[in-house]
PDB file of C-alpha atoms in Angstrom:
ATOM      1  CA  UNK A 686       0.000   0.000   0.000  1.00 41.00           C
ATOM      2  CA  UNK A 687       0.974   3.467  -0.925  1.00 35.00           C
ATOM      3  CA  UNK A 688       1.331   6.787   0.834  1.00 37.00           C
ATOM      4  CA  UNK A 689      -2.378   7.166  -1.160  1.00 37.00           C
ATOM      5  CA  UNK A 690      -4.021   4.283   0.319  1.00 39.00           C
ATOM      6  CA  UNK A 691      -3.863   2.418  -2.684  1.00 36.00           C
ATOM      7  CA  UNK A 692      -2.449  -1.479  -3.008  1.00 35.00           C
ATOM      8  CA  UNK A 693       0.499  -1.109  -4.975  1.00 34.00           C
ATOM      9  CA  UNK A 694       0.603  -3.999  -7.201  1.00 31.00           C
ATOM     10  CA  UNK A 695       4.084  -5.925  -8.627  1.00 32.00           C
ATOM     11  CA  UNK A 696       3.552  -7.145 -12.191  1.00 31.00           C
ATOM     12  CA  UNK A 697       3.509 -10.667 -12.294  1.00 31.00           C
ATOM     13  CA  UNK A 698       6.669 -11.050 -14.871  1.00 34.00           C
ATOM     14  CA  UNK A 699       8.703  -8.331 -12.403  1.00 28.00           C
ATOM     15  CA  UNK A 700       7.799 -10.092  -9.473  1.00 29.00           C
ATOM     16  CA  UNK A 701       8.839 -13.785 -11.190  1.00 36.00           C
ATOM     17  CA  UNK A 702      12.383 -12.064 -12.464  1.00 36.00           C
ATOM     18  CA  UNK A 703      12.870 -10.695  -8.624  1.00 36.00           C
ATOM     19  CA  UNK A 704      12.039 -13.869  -7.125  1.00 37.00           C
ATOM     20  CA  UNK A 705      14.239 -16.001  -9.449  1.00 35.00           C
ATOM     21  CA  UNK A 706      16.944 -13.715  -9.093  1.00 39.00           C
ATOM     22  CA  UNK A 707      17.095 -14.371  -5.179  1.00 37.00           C
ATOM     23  CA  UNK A 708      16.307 -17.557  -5.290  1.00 37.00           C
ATOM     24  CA  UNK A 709      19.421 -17.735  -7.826  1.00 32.00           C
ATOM     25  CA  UNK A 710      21.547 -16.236  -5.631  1.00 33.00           C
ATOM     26  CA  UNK A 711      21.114 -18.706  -2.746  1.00 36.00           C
ATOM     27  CA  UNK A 712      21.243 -21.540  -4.422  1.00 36.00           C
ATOM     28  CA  UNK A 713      25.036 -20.314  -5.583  1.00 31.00           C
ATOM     29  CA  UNK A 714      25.246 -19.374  -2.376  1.00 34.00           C
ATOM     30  CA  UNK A 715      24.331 -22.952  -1.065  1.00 33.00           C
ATOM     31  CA  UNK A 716      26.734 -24.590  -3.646  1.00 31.00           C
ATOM     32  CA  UNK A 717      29.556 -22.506  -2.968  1.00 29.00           C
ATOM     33  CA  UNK A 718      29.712 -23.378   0.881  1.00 33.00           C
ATOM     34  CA  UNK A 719      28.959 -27.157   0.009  1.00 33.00           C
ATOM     35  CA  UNK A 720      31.864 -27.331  -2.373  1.00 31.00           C
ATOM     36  CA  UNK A 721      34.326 -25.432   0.524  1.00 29.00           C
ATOM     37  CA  UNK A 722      32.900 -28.058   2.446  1.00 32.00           C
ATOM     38  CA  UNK A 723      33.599 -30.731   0.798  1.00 32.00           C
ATOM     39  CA  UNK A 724      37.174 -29.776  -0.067  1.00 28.00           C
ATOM     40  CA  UNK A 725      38.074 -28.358   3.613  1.00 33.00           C
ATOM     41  CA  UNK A 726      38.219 -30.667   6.381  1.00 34.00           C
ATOM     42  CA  UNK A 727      36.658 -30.025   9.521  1.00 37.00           C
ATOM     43  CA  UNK A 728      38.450 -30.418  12.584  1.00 38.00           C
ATOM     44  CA  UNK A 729      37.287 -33.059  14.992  1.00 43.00           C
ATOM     45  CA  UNK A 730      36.373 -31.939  18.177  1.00 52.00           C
ATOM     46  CA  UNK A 731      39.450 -33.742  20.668  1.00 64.00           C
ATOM     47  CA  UNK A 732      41.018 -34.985  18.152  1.00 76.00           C
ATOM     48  CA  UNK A 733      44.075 -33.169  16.556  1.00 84.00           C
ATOM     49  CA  UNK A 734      43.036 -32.376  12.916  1.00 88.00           C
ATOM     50  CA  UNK A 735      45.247 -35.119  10.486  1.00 94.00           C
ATOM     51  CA  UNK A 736      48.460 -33.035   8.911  1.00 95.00           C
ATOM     52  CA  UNK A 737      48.543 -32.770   4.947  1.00 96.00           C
ATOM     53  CA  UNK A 738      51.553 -35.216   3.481  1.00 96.00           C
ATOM     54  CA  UNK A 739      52.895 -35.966  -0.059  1.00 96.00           C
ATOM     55  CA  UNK A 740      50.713 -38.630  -1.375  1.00 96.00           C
ATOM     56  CA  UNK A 741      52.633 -42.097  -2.625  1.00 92.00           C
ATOM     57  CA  UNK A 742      53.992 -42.347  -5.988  1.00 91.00           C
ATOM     58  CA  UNK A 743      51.374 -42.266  -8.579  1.00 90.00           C
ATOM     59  CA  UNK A 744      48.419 -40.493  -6.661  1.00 94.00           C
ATOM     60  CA  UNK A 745      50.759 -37.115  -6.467  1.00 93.00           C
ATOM     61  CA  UNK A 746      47.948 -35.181  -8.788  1.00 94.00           C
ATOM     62  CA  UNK A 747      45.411 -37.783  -8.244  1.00 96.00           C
ATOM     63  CA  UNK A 748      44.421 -37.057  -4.412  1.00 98.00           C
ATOM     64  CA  UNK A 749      45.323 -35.135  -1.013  1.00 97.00           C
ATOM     65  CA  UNK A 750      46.843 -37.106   1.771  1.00 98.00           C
ATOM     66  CA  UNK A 751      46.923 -36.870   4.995  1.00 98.00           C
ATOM     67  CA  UNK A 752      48.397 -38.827   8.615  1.00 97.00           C
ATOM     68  CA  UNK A 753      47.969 -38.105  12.033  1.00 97.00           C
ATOM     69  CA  UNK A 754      48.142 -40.195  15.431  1.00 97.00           C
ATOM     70  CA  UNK A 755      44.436 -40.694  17.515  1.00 96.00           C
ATOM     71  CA  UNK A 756      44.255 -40.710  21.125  1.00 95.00           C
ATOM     72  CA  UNK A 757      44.747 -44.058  22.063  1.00 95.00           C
ATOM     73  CA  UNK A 758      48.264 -43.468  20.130  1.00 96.00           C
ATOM     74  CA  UNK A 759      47.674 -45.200  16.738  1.00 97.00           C
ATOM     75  CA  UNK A 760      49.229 -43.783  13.413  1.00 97.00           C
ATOM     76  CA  UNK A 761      47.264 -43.631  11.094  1.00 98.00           C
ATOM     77  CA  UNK A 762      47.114 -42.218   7.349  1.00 98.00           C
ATOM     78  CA  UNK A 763      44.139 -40.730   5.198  1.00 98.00           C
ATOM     79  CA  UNK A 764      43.738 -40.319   1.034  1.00 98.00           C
ATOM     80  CA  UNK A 765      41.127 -38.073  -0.345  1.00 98.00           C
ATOM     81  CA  UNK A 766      40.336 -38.897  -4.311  1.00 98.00           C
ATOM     82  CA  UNK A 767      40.378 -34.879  -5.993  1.00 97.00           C
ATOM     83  CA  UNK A 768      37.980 -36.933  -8.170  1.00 96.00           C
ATOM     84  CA  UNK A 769      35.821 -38.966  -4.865  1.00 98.00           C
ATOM     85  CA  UNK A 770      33.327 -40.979  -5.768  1.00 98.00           C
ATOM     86  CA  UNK A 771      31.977 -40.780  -2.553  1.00 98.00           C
ATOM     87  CA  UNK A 772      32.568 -44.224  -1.119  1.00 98.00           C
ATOM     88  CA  UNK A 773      35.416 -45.340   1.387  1.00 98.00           C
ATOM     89  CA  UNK A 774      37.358 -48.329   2.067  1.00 98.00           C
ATOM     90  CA  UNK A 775      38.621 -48.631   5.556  1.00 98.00           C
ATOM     91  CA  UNK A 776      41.673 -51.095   5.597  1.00 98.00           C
ATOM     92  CA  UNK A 777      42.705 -53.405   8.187  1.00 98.00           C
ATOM     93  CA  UNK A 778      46.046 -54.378   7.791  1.00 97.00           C
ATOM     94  CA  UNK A 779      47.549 -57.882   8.111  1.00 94.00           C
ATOM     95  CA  UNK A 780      50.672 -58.968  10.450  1.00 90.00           C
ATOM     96  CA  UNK A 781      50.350 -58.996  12.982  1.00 86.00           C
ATOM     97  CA  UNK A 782      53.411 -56.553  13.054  1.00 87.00           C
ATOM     98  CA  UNK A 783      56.560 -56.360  16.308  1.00 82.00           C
ATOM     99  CA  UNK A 784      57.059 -53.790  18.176  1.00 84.00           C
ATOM    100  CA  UNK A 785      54.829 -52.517  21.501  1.00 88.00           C
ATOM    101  CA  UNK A 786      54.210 -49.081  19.768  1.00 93.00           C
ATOM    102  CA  UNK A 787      52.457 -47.979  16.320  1.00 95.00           C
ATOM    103  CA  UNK A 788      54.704 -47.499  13.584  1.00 94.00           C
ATOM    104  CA  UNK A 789      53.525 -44.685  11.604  1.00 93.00           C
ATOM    105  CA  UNK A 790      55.421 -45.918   8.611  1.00 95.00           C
ATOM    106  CA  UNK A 791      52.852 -49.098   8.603  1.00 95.00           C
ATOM    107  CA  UNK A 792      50.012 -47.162   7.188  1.00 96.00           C
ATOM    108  CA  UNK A 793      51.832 -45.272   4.916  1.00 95.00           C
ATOM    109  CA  UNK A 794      52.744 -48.237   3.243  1.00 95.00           C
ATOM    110  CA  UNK A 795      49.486 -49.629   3.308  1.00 96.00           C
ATOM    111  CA  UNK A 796      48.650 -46.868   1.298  1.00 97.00           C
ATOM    112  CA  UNK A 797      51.136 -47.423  -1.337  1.00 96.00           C
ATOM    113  CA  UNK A 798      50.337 -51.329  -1.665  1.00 96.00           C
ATOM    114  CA  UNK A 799      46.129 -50.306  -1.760  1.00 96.00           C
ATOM    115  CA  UNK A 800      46.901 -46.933  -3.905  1.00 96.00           C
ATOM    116  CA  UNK A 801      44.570 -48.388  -6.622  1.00 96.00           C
ATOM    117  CA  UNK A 802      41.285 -48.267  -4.614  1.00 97.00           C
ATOM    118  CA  UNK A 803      42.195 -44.588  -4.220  1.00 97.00           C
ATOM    119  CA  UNK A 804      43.253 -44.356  -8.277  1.00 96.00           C
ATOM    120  CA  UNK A 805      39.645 -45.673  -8.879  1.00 97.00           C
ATOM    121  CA  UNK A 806      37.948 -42.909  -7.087  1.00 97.00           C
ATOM    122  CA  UNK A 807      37.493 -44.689  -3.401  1.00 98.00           C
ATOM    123  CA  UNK A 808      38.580 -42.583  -0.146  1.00 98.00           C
ATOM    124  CA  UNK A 809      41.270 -45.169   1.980  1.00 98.00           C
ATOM    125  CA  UNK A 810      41.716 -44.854   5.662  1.00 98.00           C
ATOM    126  CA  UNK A 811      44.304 -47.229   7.795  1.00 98.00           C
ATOM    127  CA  UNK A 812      45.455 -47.580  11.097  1.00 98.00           C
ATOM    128  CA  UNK A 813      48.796 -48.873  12.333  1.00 97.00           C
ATOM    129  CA  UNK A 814      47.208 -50.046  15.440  1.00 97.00           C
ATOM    130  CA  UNK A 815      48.368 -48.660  18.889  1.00 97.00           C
ATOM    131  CA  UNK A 816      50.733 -51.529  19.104  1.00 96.00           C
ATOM    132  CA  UNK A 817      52.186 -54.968  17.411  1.00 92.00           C
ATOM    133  CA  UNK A 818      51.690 -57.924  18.215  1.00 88.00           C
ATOM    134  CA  UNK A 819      48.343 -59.972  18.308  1.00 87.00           C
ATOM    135  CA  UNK A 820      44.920 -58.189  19.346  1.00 91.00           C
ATOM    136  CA  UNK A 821      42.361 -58.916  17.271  1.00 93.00           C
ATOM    137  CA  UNK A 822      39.677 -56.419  19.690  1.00 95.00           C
ATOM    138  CA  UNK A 823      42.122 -53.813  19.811  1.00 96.00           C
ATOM    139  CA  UNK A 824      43.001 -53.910  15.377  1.00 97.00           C
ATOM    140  CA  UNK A 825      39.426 -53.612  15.185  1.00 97.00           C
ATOM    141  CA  UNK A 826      38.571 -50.795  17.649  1.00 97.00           C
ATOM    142  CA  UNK A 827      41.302 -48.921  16.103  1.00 97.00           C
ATOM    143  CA  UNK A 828      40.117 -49.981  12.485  1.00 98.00           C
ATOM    144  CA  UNK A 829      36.758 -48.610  13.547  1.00 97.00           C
ATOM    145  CA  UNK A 830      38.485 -45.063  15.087  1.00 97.00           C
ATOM    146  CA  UNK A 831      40.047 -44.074  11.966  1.00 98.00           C
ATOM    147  CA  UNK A 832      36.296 -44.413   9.979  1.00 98.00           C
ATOM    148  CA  UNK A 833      35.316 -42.522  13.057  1.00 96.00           C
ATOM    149  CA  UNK A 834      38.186 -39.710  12.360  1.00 97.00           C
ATOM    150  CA  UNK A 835      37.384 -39.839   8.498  1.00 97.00           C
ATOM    151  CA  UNK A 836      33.929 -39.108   8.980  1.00 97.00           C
ATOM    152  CA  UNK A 837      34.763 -35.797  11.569  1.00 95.00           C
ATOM    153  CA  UNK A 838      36.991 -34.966   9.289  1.00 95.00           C
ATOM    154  CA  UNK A 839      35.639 -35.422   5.788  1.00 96.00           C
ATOM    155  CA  UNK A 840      31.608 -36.027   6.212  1.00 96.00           C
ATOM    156  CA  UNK A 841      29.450 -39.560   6.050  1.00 96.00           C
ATOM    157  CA  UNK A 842      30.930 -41.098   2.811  1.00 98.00           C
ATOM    158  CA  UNK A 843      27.672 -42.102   0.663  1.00 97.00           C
ATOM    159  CA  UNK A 844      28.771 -45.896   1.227  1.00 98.00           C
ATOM    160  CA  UNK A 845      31.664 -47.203   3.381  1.00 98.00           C
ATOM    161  CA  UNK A 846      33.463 -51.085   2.973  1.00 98.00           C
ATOM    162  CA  UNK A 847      35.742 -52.596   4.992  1.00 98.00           C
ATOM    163  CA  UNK A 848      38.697 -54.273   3.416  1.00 98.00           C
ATOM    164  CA  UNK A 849      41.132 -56.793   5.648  1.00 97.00           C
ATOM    165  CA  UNK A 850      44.378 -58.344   3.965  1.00 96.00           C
ATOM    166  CA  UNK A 851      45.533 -61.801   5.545  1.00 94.00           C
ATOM    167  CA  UNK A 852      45.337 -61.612   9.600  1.00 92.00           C
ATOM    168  CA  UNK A 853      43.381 -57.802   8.634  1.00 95.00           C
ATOM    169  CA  UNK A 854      40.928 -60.480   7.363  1.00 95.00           C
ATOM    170  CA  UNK A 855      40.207 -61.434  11.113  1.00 94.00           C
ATOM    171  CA  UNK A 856      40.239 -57.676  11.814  1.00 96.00           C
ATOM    172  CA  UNK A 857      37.617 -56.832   9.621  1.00 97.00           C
ATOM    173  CA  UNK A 858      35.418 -59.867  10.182  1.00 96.00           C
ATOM    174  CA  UNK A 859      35.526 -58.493  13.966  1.00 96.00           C
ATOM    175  CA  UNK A 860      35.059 -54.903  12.918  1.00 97.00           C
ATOM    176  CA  UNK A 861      31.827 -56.376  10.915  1.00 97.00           C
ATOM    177  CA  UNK A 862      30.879 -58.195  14.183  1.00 95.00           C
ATOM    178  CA  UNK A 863      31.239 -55.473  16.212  1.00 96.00           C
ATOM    179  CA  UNK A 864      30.217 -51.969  14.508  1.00 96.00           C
ATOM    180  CA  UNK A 865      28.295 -53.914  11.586  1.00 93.00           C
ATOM    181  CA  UNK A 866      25.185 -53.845  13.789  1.00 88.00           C
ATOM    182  CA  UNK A 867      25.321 -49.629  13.818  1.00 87.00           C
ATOM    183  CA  UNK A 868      25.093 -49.285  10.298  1.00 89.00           C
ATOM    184  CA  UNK A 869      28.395 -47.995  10.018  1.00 94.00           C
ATOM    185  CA  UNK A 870      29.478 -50.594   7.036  1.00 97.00           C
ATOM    186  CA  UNK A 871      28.146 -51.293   3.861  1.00 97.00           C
ATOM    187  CA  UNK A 872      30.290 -54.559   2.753  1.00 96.00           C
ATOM    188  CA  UNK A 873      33.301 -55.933   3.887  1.00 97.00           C
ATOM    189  CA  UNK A 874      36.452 -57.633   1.223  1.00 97.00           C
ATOM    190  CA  UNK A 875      38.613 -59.783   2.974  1.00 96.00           C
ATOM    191  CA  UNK A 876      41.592 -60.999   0.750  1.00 95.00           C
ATOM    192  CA  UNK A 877      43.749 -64.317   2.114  1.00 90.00           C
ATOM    193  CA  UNK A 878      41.872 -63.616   5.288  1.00 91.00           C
ATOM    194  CA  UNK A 879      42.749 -65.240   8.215  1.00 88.00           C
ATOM    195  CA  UNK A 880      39.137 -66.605  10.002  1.00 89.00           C
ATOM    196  CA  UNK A 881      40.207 -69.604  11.265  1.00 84.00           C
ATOM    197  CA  UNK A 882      41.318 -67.632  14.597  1.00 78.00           C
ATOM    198  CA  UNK A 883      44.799 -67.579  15.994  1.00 75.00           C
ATOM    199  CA  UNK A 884      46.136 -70.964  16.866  1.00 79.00           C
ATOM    200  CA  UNK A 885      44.436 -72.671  13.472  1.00 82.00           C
ATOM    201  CA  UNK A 886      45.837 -69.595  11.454  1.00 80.00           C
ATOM    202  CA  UNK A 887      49.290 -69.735  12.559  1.00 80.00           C
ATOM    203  CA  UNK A 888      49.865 -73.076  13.720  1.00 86.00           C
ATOM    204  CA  UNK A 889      50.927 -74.695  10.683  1.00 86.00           C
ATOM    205  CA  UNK A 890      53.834 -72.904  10.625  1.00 86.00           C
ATOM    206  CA  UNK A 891      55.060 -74.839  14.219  1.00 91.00           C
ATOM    207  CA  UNK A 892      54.086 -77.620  12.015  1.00 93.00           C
ATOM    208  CA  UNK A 893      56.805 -76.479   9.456  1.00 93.00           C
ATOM    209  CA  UNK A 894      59.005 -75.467  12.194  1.00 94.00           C
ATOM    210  CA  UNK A 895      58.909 -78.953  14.232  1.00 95.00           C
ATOM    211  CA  UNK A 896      59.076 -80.794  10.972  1.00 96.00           C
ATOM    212  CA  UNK A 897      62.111 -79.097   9.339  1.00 96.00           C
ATOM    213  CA  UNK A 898      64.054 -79.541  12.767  1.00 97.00           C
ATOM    214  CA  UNK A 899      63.019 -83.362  12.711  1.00 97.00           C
ATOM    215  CA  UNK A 900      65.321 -84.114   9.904  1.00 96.00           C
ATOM    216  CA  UNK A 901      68.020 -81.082  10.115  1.00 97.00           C
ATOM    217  CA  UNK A 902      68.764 -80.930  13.534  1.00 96.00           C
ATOM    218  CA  UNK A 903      70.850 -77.832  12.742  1.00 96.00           C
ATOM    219  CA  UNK A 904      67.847 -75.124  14.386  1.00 96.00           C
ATOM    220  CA  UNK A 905      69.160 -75.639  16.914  1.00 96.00           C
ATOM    221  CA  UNK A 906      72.169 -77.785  16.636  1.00 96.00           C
ATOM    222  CA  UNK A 907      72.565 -80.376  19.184  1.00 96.00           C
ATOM    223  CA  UNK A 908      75.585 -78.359  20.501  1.00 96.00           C
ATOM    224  CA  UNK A 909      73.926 -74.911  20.790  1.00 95.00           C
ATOM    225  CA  UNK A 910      71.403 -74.076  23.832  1.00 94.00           C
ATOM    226  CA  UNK A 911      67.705 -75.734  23.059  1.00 95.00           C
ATOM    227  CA  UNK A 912      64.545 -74.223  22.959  1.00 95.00           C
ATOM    228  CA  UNK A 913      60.863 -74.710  22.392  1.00 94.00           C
ATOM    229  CA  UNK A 914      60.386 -74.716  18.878  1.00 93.00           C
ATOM    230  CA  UNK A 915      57.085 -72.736  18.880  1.00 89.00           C
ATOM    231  CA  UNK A 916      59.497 -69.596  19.207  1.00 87.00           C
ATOM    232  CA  UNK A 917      61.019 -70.009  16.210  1.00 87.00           C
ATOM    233  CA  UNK A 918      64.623 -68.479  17.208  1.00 90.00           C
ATOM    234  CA  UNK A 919      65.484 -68.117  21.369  1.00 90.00           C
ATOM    235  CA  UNK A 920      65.277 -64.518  22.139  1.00 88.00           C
ATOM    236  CA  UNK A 921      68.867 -63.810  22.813  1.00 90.00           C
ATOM    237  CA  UNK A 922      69.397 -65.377  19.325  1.00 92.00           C
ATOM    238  CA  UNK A 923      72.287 -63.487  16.974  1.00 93.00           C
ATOM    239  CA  UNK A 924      71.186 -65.397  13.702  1.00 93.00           C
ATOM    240  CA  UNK A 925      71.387 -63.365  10.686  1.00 93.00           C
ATOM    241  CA  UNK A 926      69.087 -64.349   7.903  1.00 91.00           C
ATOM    242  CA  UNK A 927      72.130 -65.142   5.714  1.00 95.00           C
ATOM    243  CA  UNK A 928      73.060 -67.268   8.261  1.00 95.00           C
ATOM    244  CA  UNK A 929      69.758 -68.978   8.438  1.00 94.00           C
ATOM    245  CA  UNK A 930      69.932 -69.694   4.611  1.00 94.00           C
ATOM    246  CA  UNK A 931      73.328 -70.697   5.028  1.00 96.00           C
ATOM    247  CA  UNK A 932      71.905 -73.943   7.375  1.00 96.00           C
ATOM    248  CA  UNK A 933      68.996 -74.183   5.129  1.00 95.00           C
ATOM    249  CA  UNK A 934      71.425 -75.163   2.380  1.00 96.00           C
ATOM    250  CA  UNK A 935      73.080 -77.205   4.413  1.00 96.00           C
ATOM    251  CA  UNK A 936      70.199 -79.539   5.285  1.00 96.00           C
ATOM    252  CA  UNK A 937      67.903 -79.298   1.854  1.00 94.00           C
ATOM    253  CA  UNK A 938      70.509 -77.977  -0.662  1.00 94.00           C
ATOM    254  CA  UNK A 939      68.259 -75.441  -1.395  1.00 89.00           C
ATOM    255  CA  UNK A 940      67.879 -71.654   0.020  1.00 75.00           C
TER     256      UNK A 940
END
């Protein structure tokens, strides 16, 4: 209404141009601050936001890569498709590996060996695990942290697999057990995966062990200290591998 009392009326086709014009500028507006957010990371809240690396050879122009260490101490590293097809493959890796801390250089190289999930579009997250040695909970709570870090950092992925390689089999079979009930997965590959548990995945090699010693006798000779054979070399044992050959050629005349 006017200062004469009168309605003052917007032509239809004015009114239409002025709408769409608005309505225009906030849906740019809207894309703009979804495509920052899709290319930024957020940081997660108590977690230190993961540090931007040089990606492995090959994936230099192909993604943006990233490692960082979560709060129960676990290395872990992070590659980001420039090209994502919105799907990520969380990767348990296999070992179990020495050492009582996390190697950070374990997840790196995980990333190297996978690199073609990531050259096909997929996101890849691994963990190092907060420690070696075997801990088949404790792979797969960590397994599960990283997608937990990926998400804070990156957004819900539009589907998310779990992939385990040899004992990572039985970490991803337990991450499936475990977090498969919240949704969280949406398939699982397990290649050479070890399901058969523990003692029936890594007792044949005692077998081996026992049976090679059976008709060498030279691991241990009969002069050198004994030991159970289960631990493959005593602890305090200065055997190089070239020396291991060495008796290996001795007994089978191969090496």
């Amino acid at each position: 209404m006017n200062r004469s009392g009168r309605t003052t009326f917007t032509p239809p086709r004015l009114w239409s141009r002025a709408r769409r014009g608005a309505t225009l500028t906030a849906c740019v507006a809207c894309m703009v601050a979804g495509s920052l957010s899709a290319i930024s990371p957020v940081q997660a809240a108590g977690e230190p936001s993961p540090a931007p690396i040089s990606c492995p050879v090959g994936l230099e122009e192909k993604a943006t890569c990233y490692t960082g260490q979560d709060a129960n101490g676990a290395f872990y590293a992070i590659a980001v498709p420039k090209r994502w097809n919105g799907s990520l493959v969380v990767h348990a890796h296999g070992g179990p590996d020495l050492g009582e801390g996390s190697d950070p250089e374990r997840s790196l190289g995980d990333m190297e060996r996978w690199s073609v999930m990531v050259d096909q579009g997929y996101a890849w997250a691994g963990s190092s695990y907060r420690r070696g040695g075997y801990g088949t909970r404790m792979a797969a709570a960590d397994t599960e942290n990283v997608r937990g870090l990926f998400v804070d950092e990156f957004g819900n992925p539009k589907r998310t697999f779990v992939h385990g390689q040899s004992w990572g089999g039985n970490v991803a079979a337990k991450v499936v057990e475990v977090y498969g009930k919240q949704g969280s997965y949406d398939g699982a590959l397990l290649t050479n995966g070890v399901l058969g548990g523990g003692s029936r995945g890594y007792d044949y090699r005692v077998d081996l062990r026992v049976v090679y010693q059976y008709y060498c006798q030279n691991l241990p000779r009969p002069s050198e200290p004994q030991y159970p054979l289960w631990q493959g070399l005593r602890p305090t044992s200065s055997l190089t591998t070239t020396g291991l050959r060495a008796r290996l050629q001795e007994c089978t005349g191969y090496a």
